[in-house]
Amino acid sequence: MKKYWLAAAGVVAAVAIAAPSAVGAPTATSTTSTTSLATGTAARTEPAKVTPAKAAVPAPNPVRTVRPGQRVDAGGGFTVWLTRDGKHWTGPDGYENFRSVVDGNIDRSEPGVSHQSEGDATGVFHSGLYYGTRKAGRVELSDTEGHKTVATLIALPGRPDWGVWYAHTGPADGNGGSSLGVTLYDRAGKLLAELPGFDFPAGRG
């Protein structure tokens, strides 16, 4: 019996000695994983995300495009429309006025502006042509004290070299508002043309 127990104890001891070696040895899976990481096949680098640059938003066109003959409500009972031969408008009295761009009275080879005005103690309606440029950006009215009024610009389709501007100011002075100067700028703010105020009755110019 004694020899049996000694033999059994020896077997147990042998198992105990062999066990740590078996547990601590790397498995086939862990060896493969380590090799893969060492060779770089398991590690993948995600490509950097590229944010596309936003396209610049174009500035809004300062000139409203209208169809030939399209009536535009200019406010205060005034209506303006354009045809291929020039500017048309009516006032509260319903009488139609016309300013030609083809009769030779304006030189469209260089930038310029014209000015017509009519009004009374309640206010003055100003309008005119701008011409000689396809880059009109702003028309301003200014008085002798430096007060400025920005006009509305309209033109026919196809980027013509002329269009119409109109604006309203306060009550008329002795010359119906014609003393106001008119200035034309391009879209970059560059001065293109100036028309000084004149002391003549309203409705001319």
Short mmCIF file of C-alpha atoms in Angstrom, two decimals:
data_model
loop_
_atom_site.label_atom_id
_atom_site.label_comp_id
_atom_site.label_asym_id
_atom_site.label_seq_id
_atom_site.Cartn_x
_atom_site.Cartn_y
_atom_site.Cartn_z
CA MET A 1 0.00 0.00 0.00
CA LYS A 2 2.76 2.39 0.83
CA LYS A 3 4.36 1.93 -2.53
CA TYR A 4 0.99 2.62 -4.18
CA TRP A 5 0.55 5.94 -2.42
CA LEU A 6 4.07 6.99 -3.23
CA ALA A 7 3.50 6.19 -6.87
CA ALA A 8 0.24 8.14 -6.91
CA ALA A 9 1.90 11.11 -5.25
CA GLY A 10 4.59 11.06 -7.89
CA VAL A 11 2.03 11.14 -10.66
CA VAL A 12 0.25 14.13 -9.07
CA ALA A 13 3.55 15.96 -8.65
CA ALA A 14 4.40 15.38 -12.27
CA VAL A 15 1.07 16.82 -13.38
CA ALA A 16 1.52 19.83 -11.09
CA ILE A 17 4.95 20.55 -12.53
CA ALA A 18 3.79 20.21 -16.11
CA ALA A 19 0.66 22.38 -15.70
CA PRO A 20 2.29 25.83 -15.41
CA SER A 21 4.29 25.20 -18.52
CA ALA A 22 1.14 24.30 -20.44
CA VAL A 23 -0.83 27.28 -19.16
CA GLY A 24 1.90 29.80 -19.78
CA ALA A 25 2.68 28.67 -23.33
CA PRO A 26 1.23 30.86 -26.09
CA THR A 27 -1.64 29.34 -28.04
CA ALA A 28 -1.76 29.15 -31.80
CA THR A 29 -4.35 31.89 -31.88
CA SER A 30 -2.33 34.34 -29.81
CA THR A 31 0.80 33.62 -31.84
CA THR A 32 -1.04 34.34 -35.09
CA SER A 33 -2.49 37.51 -33.68
CA THR A 34 0.92 38.72 -32.53
CA THR A 35 2.49 37.95 -35.88
CA SER A 36 -0.30 39.73 -37.70
CA LEU A 37 0.17 42.85 -35.63
CA ALA A 38 3.93 42.69 -36.11
CA THR A 39 3.61 42.45 -39.86
CA GLY A 40 0.93 45.16 -39.98
CA THR A 41 -1.67 43.07 -41.74
CA ALA A 42 -4.18 43.34 -38.90
CA ALA A 43 -3.70 47.04 -38.17
CA ARG A 44 -5.56 49.30 -40.64
CA THR A 45 -5.33 53.06 -40.81
CA GLU A 46 -8.61 54.76 -41.68
CA PRO A 47 -8.24 57.45 -44.35
CA ALA A 48 -8.56 60.98 -43.05
CA LYS A 49 -11.92 62.57 -43.69
CA VAL A 50 -11.66 65.47 -46.11
CA THR A 51 -14.23 68.22 -45.77
CA PRO A 52 -14.89 69.76 -49.18
CA ALA A 53 -14.44 73.52 -49.34
CA LYS A 54 -17.68 75.43 -49.56
CA ALA A 55 -18.22 77.28 -52.79
CA ALA A 56 -18.40 81.03 -52.42
CA VAL A 57 -21.96 82.31 -52.44
CA PRO A 58 -22.34 84.88 -55.20
CA ALA A 59 -23.54 88.29 -54.17
CA PRO A 60 -27.14 88.98 -55.01
CA ASN A 61 -27.71 90.85 -58.26
CA PRO A 62 -28.53 94.47 -57.39
CA VAL A 63 -30.51 94.84 -60.63
CA ARG A 64 -33.97 93.31 -60.93
CA THR A 65 -34.63 91.75 -64.33
CA VAL A 66 -38.07 92.44 -65.83
CA ARG A 67 -39.74 91.40 -69.07
CA PRO A 68 -40.35 93.94 -71.83
CA GLY A 69 -43.62 95.70 -71.04
CA GLN A 70 -43.85 94.25 -67.52
CA ARG A 71 -45.48 96.79 -65.22
CA VAL A 72 -43.54 97.46 -62.04
CA ASP A 73 -45.30 99.07 -59.08
CA ALA A 74 -42.86 101.81 -58.07
CA GLY A 75 -44.97 102.99 -55.14
CA GLY A 76 -46.89 106.19 -54.53
CA GLY A 77 -49.20 105.55 -57.48
CA PHE A 78 -46.32 105.34 -59.98
CA THR A 79 -45.79 102.50 -62.46
CA VAL A 80 -42.64 101.89 -64.49
CA TRP A 81 -41.98 99.53 -67.40
CA LEU A 82 -39.28 99.02 -70.01
CA THR A 83 -39.33 98.28 -73.72
CA ARG A 84 -36.42 97.83 -76.10
CA ASP A 85 -36.53 101.51 -76.98
CA GLY A 86 -36.57 102.97 -73.49
CA LYS A 87 -38.27 103.78 -70.21
CA HIS A 88 -42.01 104.30 -69.69
CA TRP A 89 -43.82 105.44 -66.57
CA THR A 90 -47.15 106.79 -65.35
CA GLY A 91 -48.04 108.72 -62.23
CA PRO A 92 -51.20 109.03 -60.15
CA ASP A 93 -52.73 111.17 -62.90
CA GLY A 94 -52.42 108.25 -65.35
CA TYR A 95 -50.51 110.28 -67.91
CA GLU A 96 -47.83 108.18 -69.69
CA ASN A 97 -44.27 109.44 -70.03
CA PHE A 98 -41.41 108.09 -72.12
CA ARG A 99 -37.62 108.43 -72.20
CA SER A 100 -35.85 106.94 -75.21
CA VAL A 101 -32.51 105.13 -75.23
CA VAL A 102 -32.32 104.94 -79.03
CA ASP A 103 -33.04 108.48 -80.20
CA GLY A 104 -29.42 109.62 -79.90
CA ASN A 105 -29.99 111.90 -76.90
CA ILE A 106 -27.81 109.79 -74.64
CA ASP A 107 -24.31 108.49 -75.31
CA ARG A 108 -24.26 104.79 -74.40
CA SER A 109 -20.58 104.46 -75.22
CA GLU A 110 -19.72 105.58 -71.69
CA PRO A 111 -21.47 105.38 -68.28
CA GLY A 112 -24.08 108.01 -67.50
CA VAL A 113 -27.39 108.71 -65.77
CA SER A 114 -30.46 110.84 -66.40
CA HIS A 115 -32.97 112.21 -63.91
CA GLN A 116 -36.67 113.00 -64.03
CA SER A 117 -38.69 114.00 -60.97
CA GLU A 118 -42.24 114.95 -60.14
CA GLY A 119 -43.96 115.52 -56.85
CA ASP A 120 -45.60 117.92 -54.43
CA ALA A 121 -45.82 118.67 -50.74
CA THR A 122 -46.43 114.98 -49.97
CA GLY A 123 -43.30 113.60 -51.64
CA VAL A 124 -41.29 113.34 -54.83
CA PHE A 125 -40.89 110.45 -57.25
CA HIS A 126 -37.50 110.30 -58.95
CA SER A 127 -36.55 108.10 -61.86
CA GLY A 128 -34.12 107.98 -64.74
CA LEU A 129 -31.90 105.93 -66.99
CA TYR A 130 -28.48 104.51 -66.25
CA TYR A 131 -26.47 103.45 -69.27
CA GLY A 132 -23.08 102.68 -70.78
CA THR A 133 -22.34 99.78 -68.40
CA ARG A 134 -23.32 96.17 -67.76
CA LYS A 135 -21.98 96.28 -64.20
CA ALA A 136 -24.33 98.78 -62.56
CA GLY A 137 -24.44 98.19 -58.82
CA ARG A 138 -26.02 101.23 -57.19
CA VAL A 139 -27.63 104.58 -57.94
CA GLU A 140 -27.81 107.16 -55.16
CA LEU A 141 -29.60 110.46 -54.81
CA SER A 142 -27.94 113.02 -52.56
CA ASP A 143 -28.94 116.47 -51.36
CA THR A 144 -26.75 119.44 -50.47
CA GLU A 145 -26.58 118.30 -46.84
CA GLY A 146 -25.21 114.89 -47.77
CA HIS A 147 -28.38 112.87 -47.18
CA LYS A 148 -28.48 109.88 -49.52
CA THR A 149 -31.32 107.78 -50.95
CA VAL A 150 -30.55 104.47 -52.66
CA ALA A 151 -32.61 103.81 -55.78
CA THR A 152 -34.13 100.58 -57.09
CA LEU A 153 -32.63 99.30 -60.36
CA ILE A 154 -34.44 97.34 -63.08
CA ALA A 155 -33.33 96.15 -66.52
CA LEU A 156 -34.40 93.91 -69.38
CA PRO A 157 -33.03 90.33 -69.76
CA GLY A 158 -29.73 89.65 -71.50
CA ARG A 159 -27.45 92.04 -69.57
CA PRO A 160 -28.20 95.16 -71.62
CA ASP A 161 -25.97 98.21 -71.23
CA TRP A 162 -28.80 100.31 -69.82
CA GLY A 163 -31.62 100.16 -67.30
CA VAL A 164 -33.91 102.28 -65.15
CA TRP A 165 -33.65 103.49 -61.58
CA TYR A 166 -36.37 104.98 -59.33
CA ALA A 167 -36.71 106.25 -55.78
CA HIS A 168 -38.91 108.37 -53.50
CA THR A 169 -37.84 111.28 -51.31
CA GLY A 170 -39.57 113.73 -49.04
CA PRO A 171 -41.69 116.74 -50.03
CA ALA A 172 -40.60 118.80 -53.01
CA ASP A 173 -38.66 122.00 -52.72
CA GLY A 174 -39.00 124.90 -55.10
CA ASN A 175 -37.66 122.96 -58.08
CA GLY A 176 -39.59 119.72 -57.62
CA GLY A 177 -36.65 117.74 -56.23
CA SER A 178 -34.39 118.26 -59.22
CA SER A 179 -31.71 119.79 -57.02
CA LEU A 180 -30.72 116.30 -55.88
CA GLY A 181 -27.55 114.92 -57.43
CA VAL A 182 -27.49 111.40 -58.91
CA THR A 183 -24.48 109.07 -58.73
CA LEU A 184 -23.93 105.74 -60.48
CA TYR A 185 -21.60 103.08 -59.03
CA ASP A 186 -20.57 99.66 -60.30
CA ARG A 187 -20.94 96.44 -58.28
CA ALA A 188 -17.54 96.91 -56.65
CA GLY A 189 -18.51 100.40 -55.44
CA LYS A 190 -16.48 102.25 -58.06
CA LEU A 191 -17.85 105.61 -59.18
CA LEU A 192 -19.01 105.46 -62.81
CA ALA A 193 -20.93 108.69 -63.40
CA GLU A 194 -22.36 111.72 -61.63
CA LEU A 195 -25.19 114.07 -62.50
CA PRO A 196 -25.35 117.22 -60.37
CA GLY A 197 -28.67 118.67 -59.29
CA PHE A 198 -30.22 121.39 -61.42
CA ASP A 199 -32.59 124.16 -60.59
CA PHE A 200 -35.37 123.53 -63.11
CA PRO A 201 -39.04 122.59 -62.85
CA ALA A 202 -40.02 119.02 -62.08
CA GLY A 203 -40.76 116.66 -64.92
CA ARG A 204 -37.80 117.63 -67.07
CA GLY A 205 -34.27 116.30 -67.42
#
